[in-house]
Short mmCIF file of C-alpha atoms and ligand atoms in Angstrom, two decimals:
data_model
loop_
_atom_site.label_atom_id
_atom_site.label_comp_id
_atom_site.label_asym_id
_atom_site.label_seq_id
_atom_site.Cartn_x
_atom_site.Cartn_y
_atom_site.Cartn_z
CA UNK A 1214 43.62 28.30 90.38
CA UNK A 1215 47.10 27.51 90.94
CA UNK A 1216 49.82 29.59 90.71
CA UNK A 1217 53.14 27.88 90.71
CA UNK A 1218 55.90 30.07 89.75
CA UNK A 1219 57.10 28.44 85.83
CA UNK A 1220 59.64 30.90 84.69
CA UNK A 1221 62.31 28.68 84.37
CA UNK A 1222 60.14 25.84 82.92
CA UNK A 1223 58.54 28.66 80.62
CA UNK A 1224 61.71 29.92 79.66
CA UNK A 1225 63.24 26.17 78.38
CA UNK A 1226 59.63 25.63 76.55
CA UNK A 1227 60.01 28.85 74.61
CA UNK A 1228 63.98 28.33 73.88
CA UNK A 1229 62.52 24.61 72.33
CA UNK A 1230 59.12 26.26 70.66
CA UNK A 1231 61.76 28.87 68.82
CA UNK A 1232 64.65 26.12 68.32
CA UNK A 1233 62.02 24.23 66.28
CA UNK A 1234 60.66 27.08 64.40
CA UNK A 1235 64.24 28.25 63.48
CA UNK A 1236 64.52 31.74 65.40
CA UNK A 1237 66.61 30.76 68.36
CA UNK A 1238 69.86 28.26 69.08
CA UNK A 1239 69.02 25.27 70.67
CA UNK A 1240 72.01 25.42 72.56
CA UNK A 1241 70.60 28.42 74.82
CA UNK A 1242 70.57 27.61 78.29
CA UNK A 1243 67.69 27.35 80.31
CA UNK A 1244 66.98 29.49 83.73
CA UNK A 1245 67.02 27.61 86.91
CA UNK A 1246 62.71 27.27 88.45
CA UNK A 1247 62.49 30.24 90.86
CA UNK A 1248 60.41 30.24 94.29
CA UNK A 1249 56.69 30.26 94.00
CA UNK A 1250 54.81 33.68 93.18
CA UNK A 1251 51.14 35.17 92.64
CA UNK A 1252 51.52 35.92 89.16
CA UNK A 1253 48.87 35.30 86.61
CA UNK A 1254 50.52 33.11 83.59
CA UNK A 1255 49.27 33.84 80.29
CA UNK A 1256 50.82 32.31 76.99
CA UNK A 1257 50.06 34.68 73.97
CA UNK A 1258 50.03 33.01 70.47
CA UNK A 1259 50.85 36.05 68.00
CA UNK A 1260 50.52 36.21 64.33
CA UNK A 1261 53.98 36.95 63.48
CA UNK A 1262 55.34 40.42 62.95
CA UNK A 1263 54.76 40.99 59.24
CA UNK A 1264 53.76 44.32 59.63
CA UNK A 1265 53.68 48.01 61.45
CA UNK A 1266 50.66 47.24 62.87
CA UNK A 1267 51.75 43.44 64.69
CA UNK A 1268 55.22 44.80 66.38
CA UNK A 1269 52.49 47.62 67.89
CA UNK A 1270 50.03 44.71 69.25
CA UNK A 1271 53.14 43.06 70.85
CA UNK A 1272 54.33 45.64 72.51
CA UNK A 1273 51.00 46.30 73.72
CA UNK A 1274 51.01 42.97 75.26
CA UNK A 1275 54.20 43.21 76.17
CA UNK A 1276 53.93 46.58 78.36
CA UNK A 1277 50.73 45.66 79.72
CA UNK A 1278 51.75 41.59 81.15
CA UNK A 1279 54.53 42.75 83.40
CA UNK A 1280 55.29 41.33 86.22
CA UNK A 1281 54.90 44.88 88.28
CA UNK A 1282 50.95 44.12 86.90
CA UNK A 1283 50.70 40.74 88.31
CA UNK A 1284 51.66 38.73 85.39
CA UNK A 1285 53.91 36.39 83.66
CA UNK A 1286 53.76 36.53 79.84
CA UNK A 1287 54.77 33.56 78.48
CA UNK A 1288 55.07 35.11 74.08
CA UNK A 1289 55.49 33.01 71.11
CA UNK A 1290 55.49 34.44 67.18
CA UNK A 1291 53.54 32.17 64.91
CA UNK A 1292 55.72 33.36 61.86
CA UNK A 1293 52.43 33.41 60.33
CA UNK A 1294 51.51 29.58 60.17
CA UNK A 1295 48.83 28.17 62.11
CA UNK A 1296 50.91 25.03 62.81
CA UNK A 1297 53.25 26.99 65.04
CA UNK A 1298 50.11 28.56 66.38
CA UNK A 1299 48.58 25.15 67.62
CA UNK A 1300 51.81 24.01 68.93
CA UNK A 1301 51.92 26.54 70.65
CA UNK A 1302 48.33 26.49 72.49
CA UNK A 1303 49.38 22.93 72.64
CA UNK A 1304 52.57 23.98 74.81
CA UNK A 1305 50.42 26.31 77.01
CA UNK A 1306 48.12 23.11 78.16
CA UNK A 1307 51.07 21.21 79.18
CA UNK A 1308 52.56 24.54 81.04
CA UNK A 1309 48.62 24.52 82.79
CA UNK A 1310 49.13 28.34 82.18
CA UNK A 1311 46.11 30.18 84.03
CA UNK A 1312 45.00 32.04 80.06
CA UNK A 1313 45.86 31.63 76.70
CA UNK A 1314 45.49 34.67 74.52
CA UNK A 1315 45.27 33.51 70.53
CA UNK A 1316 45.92 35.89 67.52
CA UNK A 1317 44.76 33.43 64.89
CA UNK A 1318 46.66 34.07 61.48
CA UNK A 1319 43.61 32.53 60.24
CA UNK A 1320 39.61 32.04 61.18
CA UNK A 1321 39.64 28.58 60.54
CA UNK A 1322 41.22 25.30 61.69
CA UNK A 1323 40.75 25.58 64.95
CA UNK A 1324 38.11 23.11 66.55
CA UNK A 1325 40.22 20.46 67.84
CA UNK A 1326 43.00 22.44 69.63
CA UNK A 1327 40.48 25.03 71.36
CA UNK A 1328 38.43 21.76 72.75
CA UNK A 1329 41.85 20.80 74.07
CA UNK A 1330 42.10 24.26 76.07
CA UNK A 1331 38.64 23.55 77.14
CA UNK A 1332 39.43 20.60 78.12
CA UNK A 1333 42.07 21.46 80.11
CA UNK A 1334 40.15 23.94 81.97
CA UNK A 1335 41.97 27.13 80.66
CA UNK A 1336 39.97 30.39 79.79
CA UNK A 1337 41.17 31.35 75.99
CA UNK A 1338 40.57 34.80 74.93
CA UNK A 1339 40.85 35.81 71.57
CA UNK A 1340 42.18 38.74 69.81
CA UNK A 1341 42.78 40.67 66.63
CA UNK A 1342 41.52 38.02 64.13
CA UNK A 1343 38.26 35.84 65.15
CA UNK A 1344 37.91 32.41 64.91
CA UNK A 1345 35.80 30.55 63.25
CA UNK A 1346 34.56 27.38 65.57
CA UNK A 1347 31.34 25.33 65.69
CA UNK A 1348 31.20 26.26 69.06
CA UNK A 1349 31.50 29.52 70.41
CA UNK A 1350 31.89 28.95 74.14
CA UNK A 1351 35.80 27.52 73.34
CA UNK A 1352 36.44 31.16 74.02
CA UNK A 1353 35.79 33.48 76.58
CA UNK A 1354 36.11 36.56 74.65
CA UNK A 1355 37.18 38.44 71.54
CA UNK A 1356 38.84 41.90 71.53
CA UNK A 1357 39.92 43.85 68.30
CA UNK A 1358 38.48 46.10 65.22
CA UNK A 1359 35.38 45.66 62.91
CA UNK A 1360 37.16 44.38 60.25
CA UNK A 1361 33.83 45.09 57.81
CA UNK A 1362 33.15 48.42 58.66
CA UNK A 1363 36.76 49.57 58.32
CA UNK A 1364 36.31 48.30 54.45
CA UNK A 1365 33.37 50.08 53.90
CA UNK A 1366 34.91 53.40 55.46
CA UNK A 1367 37.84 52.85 53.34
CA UNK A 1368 34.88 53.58 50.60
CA UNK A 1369 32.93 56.19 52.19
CA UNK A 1370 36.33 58.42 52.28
CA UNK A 1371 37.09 58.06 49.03
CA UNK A 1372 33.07 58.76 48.26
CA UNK A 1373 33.11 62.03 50.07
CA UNK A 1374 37.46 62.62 48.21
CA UNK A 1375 35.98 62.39 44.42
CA UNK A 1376 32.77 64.49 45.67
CA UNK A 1377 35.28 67.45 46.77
CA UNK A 1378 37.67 66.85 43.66
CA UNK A 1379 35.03 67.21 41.17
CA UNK A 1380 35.08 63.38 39.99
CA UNK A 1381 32.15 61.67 41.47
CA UNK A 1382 31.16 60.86 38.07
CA UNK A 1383 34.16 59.75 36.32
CA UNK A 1384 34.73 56.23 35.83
CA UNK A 1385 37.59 55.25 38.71
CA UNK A 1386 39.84 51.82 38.05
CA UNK A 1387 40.87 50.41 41.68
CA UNK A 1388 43.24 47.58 42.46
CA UNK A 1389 43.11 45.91 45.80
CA UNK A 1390 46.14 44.46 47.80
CA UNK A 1391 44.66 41.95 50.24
CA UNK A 1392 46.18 40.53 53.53
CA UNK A 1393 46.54 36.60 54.34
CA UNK A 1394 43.80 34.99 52.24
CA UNK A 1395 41.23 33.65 54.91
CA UNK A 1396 42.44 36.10 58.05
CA UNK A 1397 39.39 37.96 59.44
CA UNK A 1398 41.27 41.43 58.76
CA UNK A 1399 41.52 40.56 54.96
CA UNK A 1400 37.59 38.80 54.91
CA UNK A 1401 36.18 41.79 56.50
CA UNK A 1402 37.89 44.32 54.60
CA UNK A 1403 37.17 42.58 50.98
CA UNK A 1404 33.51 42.24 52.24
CA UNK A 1405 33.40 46.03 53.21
CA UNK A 1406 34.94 47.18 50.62
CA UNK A 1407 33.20 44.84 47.88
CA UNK A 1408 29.54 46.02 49.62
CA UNK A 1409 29.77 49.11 49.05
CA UNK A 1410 31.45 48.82 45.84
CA UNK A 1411 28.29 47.43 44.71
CA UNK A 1412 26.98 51.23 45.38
CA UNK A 1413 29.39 52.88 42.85
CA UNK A 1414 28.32 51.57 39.44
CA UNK A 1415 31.65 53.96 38.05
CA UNK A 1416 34.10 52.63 40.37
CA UNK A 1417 35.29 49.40 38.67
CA UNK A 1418 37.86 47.00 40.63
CA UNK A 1419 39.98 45.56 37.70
CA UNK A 1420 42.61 43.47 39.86
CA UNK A 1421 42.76 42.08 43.18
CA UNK A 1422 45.47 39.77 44.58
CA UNK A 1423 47.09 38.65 47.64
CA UNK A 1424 50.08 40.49 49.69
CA UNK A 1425 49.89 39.13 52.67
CA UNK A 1426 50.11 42.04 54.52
CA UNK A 1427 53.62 42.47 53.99
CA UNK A 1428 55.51 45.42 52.32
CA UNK A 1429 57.85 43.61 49.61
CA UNK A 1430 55.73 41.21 48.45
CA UNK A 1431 52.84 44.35 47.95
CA UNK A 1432 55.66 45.90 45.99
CA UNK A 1433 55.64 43.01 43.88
CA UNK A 1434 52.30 42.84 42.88
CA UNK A 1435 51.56 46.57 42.46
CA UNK A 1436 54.36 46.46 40.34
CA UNK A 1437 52.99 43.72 38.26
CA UNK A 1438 49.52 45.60 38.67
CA UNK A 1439 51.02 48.83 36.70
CA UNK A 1440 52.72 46.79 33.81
CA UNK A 1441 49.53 45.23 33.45
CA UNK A 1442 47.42 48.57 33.77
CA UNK A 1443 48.01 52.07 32.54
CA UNK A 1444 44.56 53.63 33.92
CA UNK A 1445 44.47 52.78 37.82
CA UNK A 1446 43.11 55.77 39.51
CA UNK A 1447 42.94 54.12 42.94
CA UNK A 1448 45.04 51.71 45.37
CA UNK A 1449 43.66 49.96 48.26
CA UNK A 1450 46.10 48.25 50.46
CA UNK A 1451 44.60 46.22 53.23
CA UNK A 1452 47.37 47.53 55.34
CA UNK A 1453 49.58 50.20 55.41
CA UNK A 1454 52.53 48.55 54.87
CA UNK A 1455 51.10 47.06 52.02
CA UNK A 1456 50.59 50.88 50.77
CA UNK A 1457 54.27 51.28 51.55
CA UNK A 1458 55.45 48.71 48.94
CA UNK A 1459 52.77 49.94 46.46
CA UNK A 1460 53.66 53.82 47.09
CA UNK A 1461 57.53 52.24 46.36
CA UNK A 1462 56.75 50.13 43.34
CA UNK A 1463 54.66 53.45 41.63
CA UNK A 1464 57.77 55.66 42.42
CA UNK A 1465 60.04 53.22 40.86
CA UNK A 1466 57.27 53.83 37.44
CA UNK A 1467 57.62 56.99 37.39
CA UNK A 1468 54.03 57.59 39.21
CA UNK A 1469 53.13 60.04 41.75
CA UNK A 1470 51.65 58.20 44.08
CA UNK A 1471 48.92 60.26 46.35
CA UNK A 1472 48.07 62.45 43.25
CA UNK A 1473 48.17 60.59 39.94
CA UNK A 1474 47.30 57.48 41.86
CA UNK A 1475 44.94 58.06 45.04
CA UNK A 1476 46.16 55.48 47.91
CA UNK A 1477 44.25 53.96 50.81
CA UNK A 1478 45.47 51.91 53.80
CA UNK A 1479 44.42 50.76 56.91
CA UNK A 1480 46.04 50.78 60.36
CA UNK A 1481 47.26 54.09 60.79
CA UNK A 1482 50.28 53.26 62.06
CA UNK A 1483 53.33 56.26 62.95
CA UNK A 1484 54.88 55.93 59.14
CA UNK A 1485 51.10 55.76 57.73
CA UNK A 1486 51.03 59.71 59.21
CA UNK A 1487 54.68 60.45 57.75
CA UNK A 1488 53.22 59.32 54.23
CA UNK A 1489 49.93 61.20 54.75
CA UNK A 1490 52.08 64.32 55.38
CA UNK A 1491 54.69 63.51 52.63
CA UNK A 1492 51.72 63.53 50.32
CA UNK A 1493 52.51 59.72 49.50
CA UNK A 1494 48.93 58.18 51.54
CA UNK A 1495 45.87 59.79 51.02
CA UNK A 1496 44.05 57.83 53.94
CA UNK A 1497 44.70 55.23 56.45
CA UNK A 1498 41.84 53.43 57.98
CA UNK A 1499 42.74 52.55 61.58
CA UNK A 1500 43.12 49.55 62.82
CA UNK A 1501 43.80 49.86 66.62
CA UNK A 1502 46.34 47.25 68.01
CA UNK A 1503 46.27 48.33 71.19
CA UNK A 1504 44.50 45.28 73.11
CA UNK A 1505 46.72 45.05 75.47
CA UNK A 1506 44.82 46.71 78.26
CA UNK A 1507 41.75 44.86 77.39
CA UNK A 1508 42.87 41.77 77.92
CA UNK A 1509 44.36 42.19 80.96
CA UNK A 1510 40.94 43.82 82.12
CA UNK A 1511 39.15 41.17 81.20
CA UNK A 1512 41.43 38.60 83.14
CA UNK A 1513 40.66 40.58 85.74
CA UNK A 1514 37.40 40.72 85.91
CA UNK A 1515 37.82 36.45 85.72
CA UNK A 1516 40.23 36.29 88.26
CA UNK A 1517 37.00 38.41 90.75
CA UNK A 1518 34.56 36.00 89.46
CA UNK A 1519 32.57 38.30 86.84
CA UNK A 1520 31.90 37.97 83.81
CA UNK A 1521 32.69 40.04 80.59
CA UNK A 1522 31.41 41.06 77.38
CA UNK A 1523 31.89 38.12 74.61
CA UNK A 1524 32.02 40.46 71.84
CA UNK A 1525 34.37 43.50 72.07
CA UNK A 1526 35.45 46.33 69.31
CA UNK A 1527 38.17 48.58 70.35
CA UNK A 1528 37.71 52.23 69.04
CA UNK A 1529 38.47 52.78 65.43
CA UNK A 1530 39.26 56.56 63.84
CA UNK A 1531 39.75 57.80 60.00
CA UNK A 1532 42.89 59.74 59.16
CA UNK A 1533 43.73 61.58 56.37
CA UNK A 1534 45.89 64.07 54.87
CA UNK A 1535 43.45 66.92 56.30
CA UNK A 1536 44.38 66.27 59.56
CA UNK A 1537 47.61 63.93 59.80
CA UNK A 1538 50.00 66.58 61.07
CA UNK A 1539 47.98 67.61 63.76
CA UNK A 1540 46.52 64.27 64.79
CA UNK A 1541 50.54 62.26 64.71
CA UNK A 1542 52.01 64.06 67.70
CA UNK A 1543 48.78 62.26 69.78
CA UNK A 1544 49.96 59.18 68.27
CA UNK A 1545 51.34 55.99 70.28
CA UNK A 1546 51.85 53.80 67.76
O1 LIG B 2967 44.76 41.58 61.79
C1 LIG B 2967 45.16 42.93 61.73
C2 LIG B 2967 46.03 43.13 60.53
O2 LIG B 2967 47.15 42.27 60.63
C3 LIG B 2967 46.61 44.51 60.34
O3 LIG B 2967 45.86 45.32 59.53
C4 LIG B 2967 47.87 44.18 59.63
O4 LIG B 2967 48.78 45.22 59.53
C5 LIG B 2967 48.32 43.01 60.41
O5 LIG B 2967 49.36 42.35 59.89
#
């Protein structure tokens, strides 16, 4: 595989990429080629950074594609639209990068491009969200959580909570904050959750709605949720900075969130802890965005002619406020 050195080149495709999506000037100057190297080129097609959780999986990236590891990290932020997203994998096939790594806002839409990185000979791993494609071998790999299971933990903890309060018997209103309609992260969760909802014939889910993972718009809609309803018992953000705007919109009601109003999240993120501790987040399910070193070992494993795993969950805890002070300072995210 070839290896020419396409910093400079990489650098005036990004400045353009950005120019067109708004974030930078077009007026930036481009950096003059350099001399030929050995480094691996990978383009990485984020999400965006809507949340906690995203700026962690960058910098995971980020830390772990240096050039002191052998490779050149070509990044672009999707801003959450899967347009930018193909334009991007679509840049990476003219750059004849060595691997693309997608973070697909979304599971589908994706058919045509992929074929195009097949086409064009480039391994594409995925990670974080899955993709959903008629055929699977337009990607290598997938690395990130079990979306479905997290949802149904989210419902085990609060199983085993009422049991230890005394209420396993009342009748419990929930609301539900989902992420981006149609991401795996929000499918899997609503599954979970839903499944084992279906277990609980007193826990009754009397709204559900759309956030899109992102703080102020959740503060939005829980704040629409509580005009609408004066009996919610239970919150379940599908992220925890979803549970940040809903903790914010019930202290702006005058509720105590955490106690009058039990919260769940997901990610378990540093400020998911602080709450947990504050007594504002009962429970964060994580969500571990630390692919990073996954990736790369998978490359590598390419790169020596192996093969790897197609299917690969990265380790997945439950936190809550029984054990958030001791568990934070072990934190890296
Ligand atoms: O796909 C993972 C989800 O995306 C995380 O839970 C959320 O915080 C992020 O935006």
């Amino acid at each position: 595989m070839k290896r020419i050195c396409k910093v400079g080149l990489i650098f005036w495709l990004q400045i353009c990429f950005l120019a067109g999506c708004g974030v930078l000037k077009p007026t930036e100057i481009p950096a003059e080629p350099e001399a030929e190297n050995d480094l691996i080129v990978v383009g990485y097609a984020q999400v965006g950074s809507e949340s906690d959780w995203r700026l962690a999986n960058t910098e995971s990236f980020r830390s772990t594609f240096t050039e002191e590891n052998g490779f050149e990290l070509i990044f672009i932020d999707g801003q959450q639209k899967i347009e930018n997203q193909v334009k991007a994998l679509r840049n990476f096939i003219q750059l004849e990068v060595d691997y693309i790594v997608l973070a697909p806002v979304v599971e589908t839409g994706w058919d045509n491009v992929l074929s195009e990185v097949k086409a064009a000979n480039i391994p594409l791993i995925v990670s974080d969200r899955l993709v959903d494609v008629a055929d699977d071998s337009l990607y290598v790999a997938w690395v990130g959580g079990d979306f479905h299971k997290e949802g149904e933990n989210a419902i085990d903890w609060l199983n085993t909570y009422l049991e230890k309060q005394g209420r396993a018997d009342e009748e419990i209103n929930i609301v539900e904050l989902q992420g981006t309609l149609g991401a795996s992260a929000e499918i899997g969760r609503t599954q979970g959750i839903a499944r084992k909802l279906t277990e609980k014939p007193n826990y009754h889910l009397i709204a559900i709605e759309s956030a899109d993972f992102i703080q102020s718009k959740a503060r939005e809609v829980m704040s629409s949720f509580l005009q609408t309803y004066d009996d919610i018992d239970v919150v379940i953000a599908q992220n925890d900075n979803m549970a940040f705007g809903a903790i914010e919109a019930m202290k702006a009601a005058g509720k105590v969130p955490g106690k009058e109003i039990i919260v769940i999240s997901f990610d378990a993120v540093r400020a998911a802890f602080e709450a947990m501790i504050a007594g504002d987040l009962n429970v964060s399910v994580e969500c571990n965005p630390l692919h990073g070193p996954r990736v790369a070992e998978i490359i590598q494993k390419l790169e020596a002619g192996g093969t790897v795993e197609k299917i690969q969950y990265v380790p997945e805890e439950v936190f809550d406020q029984e054990n958030a002070a001791e568990r934070l300072p072990t934190r890296s995210y």
